[in-house]
Coordinates of C-alpha atoms (C1' of nucleotides) in Angstrom, one line a residue:
Chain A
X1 CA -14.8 -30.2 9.1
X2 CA -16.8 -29.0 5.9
X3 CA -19.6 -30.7 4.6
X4 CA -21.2 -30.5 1.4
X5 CA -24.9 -30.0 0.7
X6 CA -26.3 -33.2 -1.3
X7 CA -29.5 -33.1 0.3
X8 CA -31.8 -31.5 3.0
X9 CA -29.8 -33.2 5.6
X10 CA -30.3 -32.5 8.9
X11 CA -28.6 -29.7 10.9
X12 CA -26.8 -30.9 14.0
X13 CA -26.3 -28.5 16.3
X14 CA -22.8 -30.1 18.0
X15 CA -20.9 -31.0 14.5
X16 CA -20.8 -27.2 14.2
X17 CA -17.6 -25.1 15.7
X18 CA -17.9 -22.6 18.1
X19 CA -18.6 -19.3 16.9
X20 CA -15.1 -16.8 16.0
X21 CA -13.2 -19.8 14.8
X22 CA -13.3 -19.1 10.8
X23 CA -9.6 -20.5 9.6
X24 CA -10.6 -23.4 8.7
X25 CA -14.4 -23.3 8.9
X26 CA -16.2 -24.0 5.5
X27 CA -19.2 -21.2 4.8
X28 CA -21.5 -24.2 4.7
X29 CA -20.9 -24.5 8.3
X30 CA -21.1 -21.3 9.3
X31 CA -24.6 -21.0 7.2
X32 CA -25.3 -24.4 9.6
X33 CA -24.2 -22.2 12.8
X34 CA -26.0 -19.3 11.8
X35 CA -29.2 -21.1 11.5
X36 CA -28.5 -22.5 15.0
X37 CA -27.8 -19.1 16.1
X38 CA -31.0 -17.5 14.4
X39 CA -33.0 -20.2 16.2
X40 CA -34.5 -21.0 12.3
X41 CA -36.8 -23.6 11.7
X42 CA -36.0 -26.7 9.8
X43 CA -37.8 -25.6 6.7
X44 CA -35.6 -22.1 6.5
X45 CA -32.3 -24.6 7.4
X46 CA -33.5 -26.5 4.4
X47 CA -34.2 -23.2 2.1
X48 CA -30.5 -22.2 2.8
X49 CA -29.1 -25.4 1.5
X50 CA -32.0 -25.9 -0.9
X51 CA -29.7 -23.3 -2.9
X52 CA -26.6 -25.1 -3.1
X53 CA -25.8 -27.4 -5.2
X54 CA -22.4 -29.1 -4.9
X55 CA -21.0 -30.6 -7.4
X56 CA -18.0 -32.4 -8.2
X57 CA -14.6 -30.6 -10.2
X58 CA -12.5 -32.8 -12.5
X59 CA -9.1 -33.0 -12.2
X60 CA -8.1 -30.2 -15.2
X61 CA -11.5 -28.9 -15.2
X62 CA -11.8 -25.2 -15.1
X63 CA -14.6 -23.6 -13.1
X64 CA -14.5 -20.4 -14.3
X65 CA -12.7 -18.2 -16.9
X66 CA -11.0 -15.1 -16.2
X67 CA -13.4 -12.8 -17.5
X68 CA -16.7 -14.5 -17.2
X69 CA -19.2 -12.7 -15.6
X70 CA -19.2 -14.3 -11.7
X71 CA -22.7 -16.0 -11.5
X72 CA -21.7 -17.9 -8.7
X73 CA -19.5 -17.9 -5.0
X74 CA -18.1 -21.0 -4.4
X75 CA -16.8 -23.1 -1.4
X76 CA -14.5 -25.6 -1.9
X77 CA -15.2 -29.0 0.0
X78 CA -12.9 -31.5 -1.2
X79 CA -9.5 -31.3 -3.8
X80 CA -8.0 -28.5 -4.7
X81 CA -7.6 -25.6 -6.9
X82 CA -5.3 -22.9 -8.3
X83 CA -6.0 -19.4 -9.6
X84 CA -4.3 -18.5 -12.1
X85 CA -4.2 -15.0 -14.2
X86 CA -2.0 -15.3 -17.2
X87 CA -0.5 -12.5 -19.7
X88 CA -0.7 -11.9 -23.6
X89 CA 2.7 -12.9 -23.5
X90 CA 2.1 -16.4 -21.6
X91 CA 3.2 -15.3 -18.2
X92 CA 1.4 -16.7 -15.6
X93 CA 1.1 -16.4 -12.1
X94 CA -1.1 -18.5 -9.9
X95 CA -2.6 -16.4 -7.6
X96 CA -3.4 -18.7 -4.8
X97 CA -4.6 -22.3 -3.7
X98 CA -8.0 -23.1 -3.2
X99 CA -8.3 -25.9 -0.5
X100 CA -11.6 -27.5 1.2
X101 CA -12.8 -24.9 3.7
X102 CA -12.2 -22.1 1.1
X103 CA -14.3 -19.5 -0.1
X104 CA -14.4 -18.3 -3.7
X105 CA -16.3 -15.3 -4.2
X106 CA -15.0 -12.4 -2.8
X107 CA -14.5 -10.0 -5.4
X108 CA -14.9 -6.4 -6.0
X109 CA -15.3 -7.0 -9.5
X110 CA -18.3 -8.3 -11.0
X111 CA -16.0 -10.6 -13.4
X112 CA -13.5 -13.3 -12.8
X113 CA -10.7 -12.1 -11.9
X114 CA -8.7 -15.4 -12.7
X115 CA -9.3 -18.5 -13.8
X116 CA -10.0 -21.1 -11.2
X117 CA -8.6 -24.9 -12.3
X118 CA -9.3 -28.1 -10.6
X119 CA -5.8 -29.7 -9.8
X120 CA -7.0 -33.1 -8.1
X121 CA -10.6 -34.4 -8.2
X122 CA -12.4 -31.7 -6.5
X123 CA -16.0 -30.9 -4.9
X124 CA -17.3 -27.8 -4.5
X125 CA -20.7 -26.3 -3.5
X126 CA -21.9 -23.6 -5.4
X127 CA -24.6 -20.8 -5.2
X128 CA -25.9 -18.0 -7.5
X129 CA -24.3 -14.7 -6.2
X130 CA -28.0 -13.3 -6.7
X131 CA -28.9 -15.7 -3.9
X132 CA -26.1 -14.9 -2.6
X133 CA -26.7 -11.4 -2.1
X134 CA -30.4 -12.4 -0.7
X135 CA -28.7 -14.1 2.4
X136 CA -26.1 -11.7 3.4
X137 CA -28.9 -9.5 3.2
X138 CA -31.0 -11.4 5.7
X139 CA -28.4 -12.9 7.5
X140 CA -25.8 -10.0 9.2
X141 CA -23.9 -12.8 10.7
X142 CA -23.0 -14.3 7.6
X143 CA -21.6 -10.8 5.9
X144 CA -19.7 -10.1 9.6
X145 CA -18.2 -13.6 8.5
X146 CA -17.5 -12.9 5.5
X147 CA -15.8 -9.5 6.1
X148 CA -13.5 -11.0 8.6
X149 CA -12.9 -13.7 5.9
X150 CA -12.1 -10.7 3.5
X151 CA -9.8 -9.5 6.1
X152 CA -8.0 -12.2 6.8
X153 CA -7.3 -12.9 2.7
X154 CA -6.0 -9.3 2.8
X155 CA -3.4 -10.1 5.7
X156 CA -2.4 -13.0 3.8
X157 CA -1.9 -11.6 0.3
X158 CA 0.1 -8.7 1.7
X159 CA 2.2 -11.3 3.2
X160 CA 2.8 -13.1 -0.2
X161 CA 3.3 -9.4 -1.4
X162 CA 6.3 -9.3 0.7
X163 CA 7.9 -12.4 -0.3
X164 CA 7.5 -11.6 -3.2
X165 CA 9.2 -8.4 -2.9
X166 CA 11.5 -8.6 -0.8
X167 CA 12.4 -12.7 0.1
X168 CA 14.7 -14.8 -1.8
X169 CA 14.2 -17.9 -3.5
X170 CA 15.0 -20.1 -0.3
X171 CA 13.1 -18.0 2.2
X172 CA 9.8 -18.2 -0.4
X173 CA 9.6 -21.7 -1.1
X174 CA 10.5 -22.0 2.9
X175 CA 7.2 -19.8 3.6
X176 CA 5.0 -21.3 0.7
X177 CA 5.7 -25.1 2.5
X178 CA 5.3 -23.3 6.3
X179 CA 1.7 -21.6 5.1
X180 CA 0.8 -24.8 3.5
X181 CA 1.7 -27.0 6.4
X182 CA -0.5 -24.5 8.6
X183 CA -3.2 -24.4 6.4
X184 CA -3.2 -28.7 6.3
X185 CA -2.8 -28.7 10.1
X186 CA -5.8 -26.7 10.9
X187 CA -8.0 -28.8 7.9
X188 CA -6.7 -31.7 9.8
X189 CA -6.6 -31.2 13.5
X190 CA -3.6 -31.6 14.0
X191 CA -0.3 -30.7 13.5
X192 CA 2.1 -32.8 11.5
X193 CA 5.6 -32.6 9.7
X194 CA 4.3 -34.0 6.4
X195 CA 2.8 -31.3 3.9
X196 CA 1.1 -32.6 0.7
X197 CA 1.9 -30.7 -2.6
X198 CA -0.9 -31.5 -4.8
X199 CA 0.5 -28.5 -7.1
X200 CA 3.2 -29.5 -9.7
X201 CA 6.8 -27.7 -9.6
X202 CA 5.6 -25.5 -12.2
X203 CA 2.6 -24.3 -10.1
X204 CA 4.5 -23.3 -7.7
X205 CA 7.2 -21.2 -9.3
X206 CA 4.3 -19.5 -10.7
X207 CA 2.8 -18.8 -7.3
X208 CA 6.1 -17.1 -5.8
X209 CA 7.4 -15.6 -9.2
X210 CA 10.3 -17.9 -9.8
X211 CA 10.7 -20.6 -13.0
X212 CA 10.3 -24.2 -12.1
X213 CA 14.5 -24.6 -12.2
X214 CA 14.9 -22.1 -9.7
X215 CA 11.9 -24.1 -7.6
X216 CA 13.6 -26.9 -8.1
X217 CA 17.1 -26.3 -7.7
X218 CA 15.7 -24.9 -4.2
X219 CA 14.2 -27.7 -2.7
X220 CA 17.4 -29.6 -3.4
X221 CA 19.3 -26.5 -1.5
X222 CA 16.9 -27.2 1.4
X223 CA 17.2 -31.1 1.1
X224 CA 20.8 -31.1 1.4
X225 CA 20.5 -28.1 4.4
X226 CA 18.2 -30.9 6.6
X227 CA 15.6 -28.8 6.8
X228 CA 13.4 -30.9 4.5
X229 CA 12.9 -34.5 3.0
X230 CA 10.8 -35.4 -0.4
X231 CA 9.7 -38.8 0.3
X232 CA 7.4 -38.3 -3.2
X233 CA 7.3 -36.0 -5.5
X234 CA 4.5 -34.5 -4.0
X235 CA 5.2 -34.8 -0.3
X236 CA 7.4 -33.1 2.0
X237 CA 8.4 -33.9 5.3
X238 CA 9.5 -30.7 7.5
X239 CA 12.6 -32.0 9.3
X240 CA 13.7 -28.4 10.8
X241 CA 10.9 -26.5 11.7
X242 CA 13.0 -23.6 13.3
X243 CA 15.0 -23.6 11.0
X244 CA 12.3 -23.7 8.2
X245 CA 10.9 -20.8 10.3
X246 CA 13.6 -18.9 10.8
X247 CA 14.7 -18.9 6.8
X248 CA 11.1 -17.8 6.4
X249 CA 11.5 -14.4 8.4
X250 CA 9.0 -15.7 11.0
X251 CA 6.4 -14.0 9.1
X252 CA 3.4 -16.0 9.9
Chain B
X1 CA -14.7 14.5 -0.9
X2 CA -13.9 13.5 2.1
X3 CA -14.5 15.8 5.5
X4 CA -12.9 15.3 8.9
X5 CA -15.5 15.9 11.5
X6 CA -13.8 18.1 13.3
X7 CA -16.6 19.0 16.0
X8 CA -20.4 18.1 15.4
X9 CA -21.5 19.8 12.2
X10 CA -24.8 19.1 10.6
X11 CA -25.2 16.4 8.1
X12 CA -25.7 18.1 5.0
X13 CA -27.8 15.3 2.4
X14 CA -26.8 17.1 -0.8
X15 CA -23.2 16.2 -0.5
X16 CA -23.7 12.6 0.0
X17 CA -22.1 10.6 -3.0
X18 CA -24.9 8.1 -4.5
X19 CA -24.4 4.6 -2.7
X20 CA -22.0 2.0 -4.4
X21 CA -19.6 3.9 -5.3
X22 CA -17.5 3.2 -3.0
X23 CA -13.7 3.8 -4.2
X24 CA -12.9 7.4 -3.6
X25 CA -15.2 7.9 -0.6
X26 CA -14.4 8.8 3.0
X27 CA -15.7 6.3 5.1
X28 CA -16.7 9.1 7.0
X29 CA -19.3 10.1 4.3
X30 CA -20.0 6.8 4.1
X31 CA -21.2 7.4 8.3
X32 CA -23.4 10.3 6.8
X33 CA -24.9 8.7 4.4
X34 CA -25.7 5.5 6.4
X35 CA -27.6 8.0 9.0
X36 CA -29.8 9.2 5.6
X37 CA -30.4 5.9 5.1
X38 CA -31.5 4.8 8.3
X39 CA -32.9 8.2 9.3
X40 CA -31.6 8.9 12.0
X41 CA -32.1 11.5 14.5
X42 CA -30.2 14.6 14.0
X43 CA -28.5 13.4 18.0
X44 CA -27.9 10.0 16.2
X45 CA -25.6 11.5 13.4
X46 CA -23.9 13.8 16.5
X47 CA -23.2 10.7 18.6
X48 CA -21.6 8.9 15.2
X49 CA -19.6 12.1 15.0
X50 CA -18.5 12.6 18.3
X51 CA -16.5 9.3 18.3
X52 CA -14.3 10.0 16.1
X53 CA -11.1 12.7 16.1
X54 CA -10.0 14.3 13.6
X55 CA -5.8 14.4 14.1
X56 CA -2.8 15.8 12.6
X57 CA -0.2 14.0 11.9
X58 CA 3.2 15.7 11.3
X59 CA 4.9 14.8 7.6
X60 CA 7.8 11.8 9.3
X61 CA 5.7 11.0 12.4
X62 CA 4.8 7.8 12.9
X63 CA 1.1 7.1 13.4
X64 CA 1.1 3.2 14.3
X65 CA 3.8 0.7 14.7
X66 CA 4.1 -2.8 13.9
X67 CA 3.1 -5.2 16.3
X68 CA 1.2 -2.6 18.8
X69 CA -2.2 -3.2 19.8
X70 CA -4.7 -1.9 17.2
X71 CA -6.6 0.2 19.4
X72 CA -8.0 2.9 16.6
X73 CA -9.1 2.4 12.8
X74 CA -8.5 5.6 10.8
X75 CA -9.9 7.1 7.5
X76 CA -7.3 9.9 6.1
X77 CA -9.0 13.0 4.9
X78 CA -5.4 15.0 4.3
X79 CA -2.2 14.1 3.0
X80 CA -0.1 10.5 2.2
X81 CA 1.1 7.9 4.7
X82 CA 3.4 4.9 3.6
X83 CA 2.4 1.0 5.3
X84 CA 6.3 0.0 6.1
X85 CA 7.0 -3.7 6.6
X86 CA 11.0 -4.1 7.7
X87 CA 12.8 -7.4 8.2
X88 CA 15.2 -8.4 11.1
X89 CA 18.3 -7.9 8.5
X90 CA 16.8 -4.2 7.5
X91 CA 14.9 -5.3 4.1
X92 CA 11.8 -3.2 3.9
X93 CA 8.7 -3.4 2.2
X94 CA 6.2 -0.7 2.0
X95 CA 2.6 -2.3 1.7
X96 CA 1.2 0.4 0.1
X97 CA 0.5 4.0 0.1
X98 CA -2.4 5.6 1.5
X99 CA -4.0 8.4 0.6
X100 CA -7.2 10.7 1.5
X101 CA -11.0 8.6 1.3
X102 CA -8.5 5.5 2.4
X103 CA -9.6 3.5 5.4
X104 CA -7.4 1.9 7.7
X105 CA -8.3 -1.0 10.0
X106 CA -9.4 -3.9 7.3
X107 CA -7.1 -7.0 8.9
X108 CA -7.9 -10.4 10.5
X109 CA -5.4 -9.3 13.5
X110 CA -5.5 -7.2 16.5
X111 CA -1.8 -5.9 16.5
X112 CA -0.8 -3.7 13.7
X113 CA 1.0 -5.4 10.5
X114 CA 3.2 -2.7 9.5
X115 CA 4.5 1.0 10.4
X116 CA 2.3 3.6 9.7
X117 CA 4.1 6.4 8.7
X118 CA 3.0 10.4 7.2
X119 CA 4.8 10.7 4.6
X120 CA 3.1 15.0 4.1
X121 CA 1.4 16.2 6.3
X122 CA -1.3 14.5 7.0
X123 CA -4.7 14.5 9.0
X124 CA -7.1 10.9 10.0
X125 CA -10.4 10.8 11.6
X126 CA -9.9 8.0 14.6
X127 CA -11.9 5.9 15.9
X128 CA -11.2 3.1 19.0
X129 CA -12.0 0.0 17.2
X130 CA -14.8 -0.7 20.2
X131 CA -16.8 1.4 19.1
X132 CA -16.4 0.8 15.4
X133 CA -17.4 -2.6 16.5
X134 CA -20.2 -1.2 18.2
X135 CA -20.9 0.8 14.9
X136 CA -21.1 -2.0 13.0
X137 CA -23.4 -4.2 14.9
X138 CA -25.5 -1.6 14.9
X139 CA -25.5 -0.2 10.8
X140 CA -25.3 -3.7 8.8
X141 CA -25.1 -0.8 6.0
X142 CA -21.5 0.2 7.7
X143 CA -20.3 -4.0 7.6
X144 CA -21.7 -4.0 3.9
X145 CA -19.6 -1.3 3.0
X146 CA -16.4 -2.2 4.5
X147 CA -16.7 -5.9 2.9
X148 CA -16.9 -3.8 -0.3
X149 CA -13.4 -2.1 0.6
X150 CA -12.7 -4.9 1.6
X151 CA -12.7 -7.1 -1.9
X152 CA -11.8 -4.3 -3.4
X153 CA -8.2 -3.9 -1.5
X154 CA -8.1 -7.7 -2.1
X155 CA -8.1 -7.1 -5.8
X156 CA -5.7 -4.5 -5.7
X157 CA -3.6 -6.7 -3.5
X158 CA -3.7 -9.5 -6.0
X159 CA -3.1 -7.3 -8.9
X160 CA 0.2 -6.2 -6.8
X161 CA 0.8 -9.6 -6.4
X162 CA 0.6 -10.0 -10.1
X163 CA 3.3 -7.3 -10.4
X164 CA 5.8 -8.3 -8.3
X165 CA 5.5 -11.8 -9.4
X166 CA 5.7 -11.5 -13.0
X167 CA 6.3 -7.6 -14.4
X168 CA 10.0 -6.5 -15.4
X169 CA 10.7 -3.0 -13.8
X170 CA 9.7 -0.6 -16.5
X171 CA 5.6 -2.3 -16.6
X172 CA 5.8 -2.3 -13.0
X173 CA 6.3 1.2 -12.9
X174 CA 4.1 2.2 -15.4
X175 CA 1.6 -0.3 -13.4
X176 CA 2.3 1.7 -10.5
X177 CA 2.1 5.0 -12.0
X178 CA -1.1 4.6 -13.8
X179 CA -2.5 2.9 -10.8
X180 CA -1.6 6.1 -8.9
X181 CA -2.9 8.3 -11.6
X182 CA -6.2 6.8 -11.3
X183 CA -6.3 7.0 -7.7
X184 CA -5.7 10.3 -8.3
X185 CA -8.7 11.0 -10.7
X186 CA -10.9 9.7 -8.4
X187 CA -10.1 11.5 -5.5
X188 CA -9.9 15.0 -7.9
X189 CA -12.9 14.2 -9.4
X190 CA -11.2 14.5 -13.3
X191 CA -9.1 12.4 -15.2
X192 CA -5.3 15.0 -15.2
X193 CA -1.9 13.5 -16.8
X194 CA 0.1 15.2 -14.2
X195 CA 0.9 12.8 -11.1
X196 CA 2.0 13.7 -7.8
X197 CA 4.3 11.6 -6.2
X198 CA 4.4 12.6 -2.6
X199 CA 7.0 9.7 -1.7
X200 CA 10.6 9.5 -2.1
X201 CA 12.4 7.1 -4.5
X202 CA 13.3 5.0 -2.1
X203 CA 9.4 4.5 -1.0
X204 CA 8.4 3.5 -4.8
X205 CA 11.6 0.9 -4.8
X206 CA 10.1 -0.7 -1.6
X207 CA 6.9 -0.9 -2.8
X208 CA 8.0 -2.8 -6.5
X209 CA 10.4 -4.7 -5.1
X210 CA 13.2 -2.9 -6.6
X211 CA 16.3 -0.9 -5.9
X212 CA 16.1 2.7 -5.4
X213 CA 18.9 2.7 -8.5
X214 CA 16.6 0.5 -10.4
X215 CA 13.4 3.1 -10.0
X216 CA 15.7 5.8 -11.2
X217 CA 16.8 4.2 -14.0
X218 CA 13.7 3.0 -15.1
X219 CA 12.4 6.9 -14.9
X220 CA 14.9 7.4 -16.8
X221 CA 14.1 4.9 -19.6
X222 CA 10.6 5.9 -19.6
X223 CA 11.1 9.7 -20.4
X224 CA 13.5 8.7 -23.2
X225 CA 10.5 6.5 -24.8
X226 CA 9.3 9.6 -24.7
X227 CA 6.0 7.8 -22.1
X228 CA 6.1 10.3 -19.7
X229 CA 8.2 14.0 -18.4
X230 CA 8.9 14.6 -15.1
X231 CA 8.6 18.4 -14.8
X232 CA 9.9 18.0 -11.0
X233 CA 11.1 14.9 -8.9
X234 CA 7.6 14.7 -7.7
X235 CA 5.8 15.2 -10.6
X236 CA 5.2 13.4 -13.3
X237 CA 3.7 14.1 -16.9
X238 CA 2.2 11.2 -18.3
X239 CA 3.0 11.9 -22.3
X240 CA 1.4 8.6 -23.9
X241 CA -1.2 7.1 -21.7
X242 CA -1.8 4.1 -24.3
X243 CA 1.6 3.4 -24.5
X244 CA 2.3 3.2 -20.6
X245 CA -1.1 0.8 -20.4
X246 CA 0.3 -1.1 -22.9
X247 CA 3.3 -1.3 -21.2
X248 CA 1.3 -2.3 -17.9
X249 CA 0.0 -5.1 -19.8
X250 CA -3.6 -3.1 -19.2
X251 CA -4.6 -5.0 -16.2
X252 CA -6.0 -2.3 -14.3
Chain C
dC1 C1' 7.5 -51.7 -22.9
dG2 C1' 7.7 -47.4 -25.3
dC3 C1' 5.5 -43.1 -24.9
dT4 C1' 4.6 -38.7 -22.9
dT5 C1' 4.8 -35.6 -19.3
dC6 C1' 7.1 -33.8 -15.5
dG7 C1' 11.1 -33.0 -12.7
dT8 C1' 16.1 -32.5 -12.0
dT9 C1' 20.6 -31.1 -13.2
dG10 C1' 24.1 -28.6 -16.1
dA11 C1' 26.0 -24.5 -18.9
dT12 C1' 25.4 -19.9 -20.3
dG13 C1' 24.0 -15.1 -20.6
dG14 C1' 21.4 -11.0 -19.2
dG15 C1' 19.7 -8.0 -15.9
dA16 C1' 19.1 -6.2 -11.6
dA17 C1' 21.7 -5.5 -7.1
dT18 C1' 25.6 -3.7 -5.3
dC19 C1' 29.3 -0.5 -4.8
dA20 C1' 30.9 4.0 -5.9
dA21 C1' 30.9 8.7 -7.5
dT22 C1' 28.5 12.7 -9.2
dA23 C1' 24.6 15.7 -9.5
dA24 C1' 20.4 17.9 -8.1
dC25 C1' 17.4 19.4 -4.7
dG26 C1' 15.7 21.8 -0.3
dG27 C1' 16.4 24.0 3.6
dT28 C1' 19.1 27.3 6.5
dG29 C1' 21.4 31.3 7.5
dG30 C1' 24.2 34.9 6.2
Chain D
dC1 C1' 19.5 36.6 -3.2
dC2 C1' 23.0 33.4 -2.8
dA3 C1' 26.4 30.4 -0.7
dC4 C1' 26.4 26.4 2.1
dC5 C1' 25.3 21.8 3.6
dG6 C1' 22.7 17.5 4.2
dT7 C1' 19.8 14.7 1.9
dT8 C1' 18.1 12.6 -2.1
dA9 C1' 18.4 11.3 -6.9
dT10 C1' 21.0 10.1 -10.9
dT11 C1' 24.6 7.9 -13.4
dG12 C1' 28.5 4.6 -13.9
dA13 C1' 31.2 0.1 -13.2
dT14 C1' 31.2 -4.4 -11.5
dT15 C1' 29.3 -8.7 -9.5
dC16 C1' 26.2 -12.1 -8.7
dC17 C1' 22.1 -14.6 -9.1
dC18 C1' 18.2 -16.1 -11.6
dA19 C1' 16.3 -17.0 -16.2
dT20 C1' 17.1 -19.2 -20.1
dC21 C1' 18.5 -22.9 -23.1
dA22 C1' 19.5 -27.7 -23.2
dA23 C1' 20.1 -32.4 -21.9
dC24 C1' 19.1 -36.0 -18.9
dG25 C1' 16.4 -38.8 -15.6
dA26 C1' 12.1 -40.3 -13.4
dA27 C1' 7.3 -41.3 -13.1
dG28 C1' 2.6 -42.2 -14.7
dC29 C1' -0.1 -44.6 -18.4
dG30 C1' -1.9 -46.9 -22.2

DNA sequence: CGCTTCGTTGATGGGAATCAATAACGGTGG
DNA sequence: CCACCGTTATTGATTCCCATCAACGAAGCG
């Protein structure tokens, strides 16, 4: 579904989705489908990815320090990421999950906001915000894109502010795996009952404000309830998806 | 700052804010100073106006609902409304407060995510999201600035996030009250260590993630330090700025 | 095969939620 | 102006759950 840039390959007008469709849709693509839509010629097609350079992430790399100035936006194309903000004291939350089809770059603030780590070997494709700025400028379709991206971050994170407010340990880690098993089902096409973790327990008790005991002492809870299975470490397989669900609120 | 345009009055230049700064500023201004920009005929700036009505809303009403079509988007000119999340078993979150300059109708859905209640007596400028669409198709200035709001809110959001996820009760209310404070500045124009709080106890509890008993006592512990006074229930003094961002862990 | 790292499970204590009672506020009407 | 009442906020007593501390087990790797 996302493609990286490594080259003036190109464009092909039916690999691209149909316009409105932006969950899982990688801005590469949708810089692809606005050329289409533009009716550019091949050398402007080639400008556009002429600026991106993508460039593979290390496992345990970091691409960016909290507090760097932000010299680039970012889309993620393969692996995966965490942001994480951490405190004087050493306690750290990871703000989110960066998976292929991401975008990293939208920011009021012309700093990092968090640093962004590589947790599996990663790939991402990278352009100067300057240039950045030069396109959305140009190209209305890309900042309408990007807005609704904005917008649909904001409806996401207010969610997580809720669990976090408000949901207990169960019900988070219940819809933490539900969100990740969405996200994985529209990067794959389809929709199945096996989500990958490539975050460690630790990770993830950072990301819904709990310590890796209580994390783990909660997937047991839901093993032994039947609503999951951990075939790996890193895999789950959903065996109750109402029930998943309906520990979860609904909330989706 | 902010003015409802309550009938068509004549744009007046001088009282434009300089562009980019975005956080205090009506997005009604914002409509003003987009028709500088663009120069547009005096009829132009009268048709942007004559969209939009400028409403009371009664201190307890309810302006939206959760799950209703979003038919409007609004930008408050008077007053305080609360964003009010409730589960199935009665739990409730409140998203967040919002106060005059705010704009409401940033989200990736087309039903509303959460109660919109006054909270004082209030007054919004609404428009029907049609022809906000139509607005924005036609002013890529408009799109610009509400992707601004946009990361902006997203930061805010994520610094929430940070909060609820990590801060004991005491730095989340100094978070919270600091983060108010500043709101406050803004919208006054100066930097005062008096803070209104026009919502209950209760509200403030929803929003951290506490008990209404926990918010009290907290107060409580945080006039003893001697960090603030509150001179009435909904005022408070802030006494030792330093010490409350210190107690925030400064990430403002 | 031992090492290191990561995850699970167990025992304990602290802190916020809960339950309960009192106190302060705000409005109304006398 | 003050007495009254409902609402809201504060304070107190208790309980429960999660964090913490600690030990054990499992997995990846040289």
């Amino acid at each position: 579904m996302s493609r990286p840039a490594s080259g003036p390959e190109q464009s092909s007008t039916t690999s691209v989705p149909a316009e409105g469709n932006g969950v899982g849709e990688c801005l590469h693509c949708s810089i692809r489908h606005l050329s289409v839509c533009s009716a550019l010629s091949c050398d402007e097609v080639q400008a556009l990815e002429r600026i991106t350079t993508s460039m593979p992430v290390p496992m345990g790399a970091t691409l960016a320090r909290s507090g760097e100035p932000r010299a680039h936006v970012f889309t993620v194309t393969e692996g995966a990421l965490r942001l994480v903000r951490t405190l004087a004291d050493g306690r750290r939350q990871v703000n989110g999950f960066v998976l292929p089809g991401d975008y990293l770059g939208l920011s009021g603030s012309d700093h990092h906001r968090y640093d962004i780590e590589a947790i599996a070997e990663s790939r991402v494709c990278r352009v100067p915000t300057s240039q950045m700025r030069d396109l959305r400028q140009r190209y209305p379709h890309l900042e309408r894109k990007l807005l609704q991206r904005a917008c649909q971050e904001l409806d996401a994170a207010q969610d997580n502010a809720l669990a976090l407010a408000r949901l207990q340990p169960p019900e988070r880690l219940a819809d933490f795996l539900l969100r990740l098993a969405a996200r994985e089902a529209t990067l794959l096409g389809r929709q199945g009952n096996r989500v990958s973790l490539p975050m460690g327990r630790g990770d993830i008790a950072d990301h819904l404000g709990l310590t890796m005991e209580t994390v783990s002492r909660t997937f047991t809870k839901l093993r032994q309830q039947g609503l999951i299975a951990l075939p790996h470490l890193n895999v789950v397989e959903i065996l109750d998806f109402a029930g998943l669900q309906q520990l979860a609120n609904d909330q989706l």
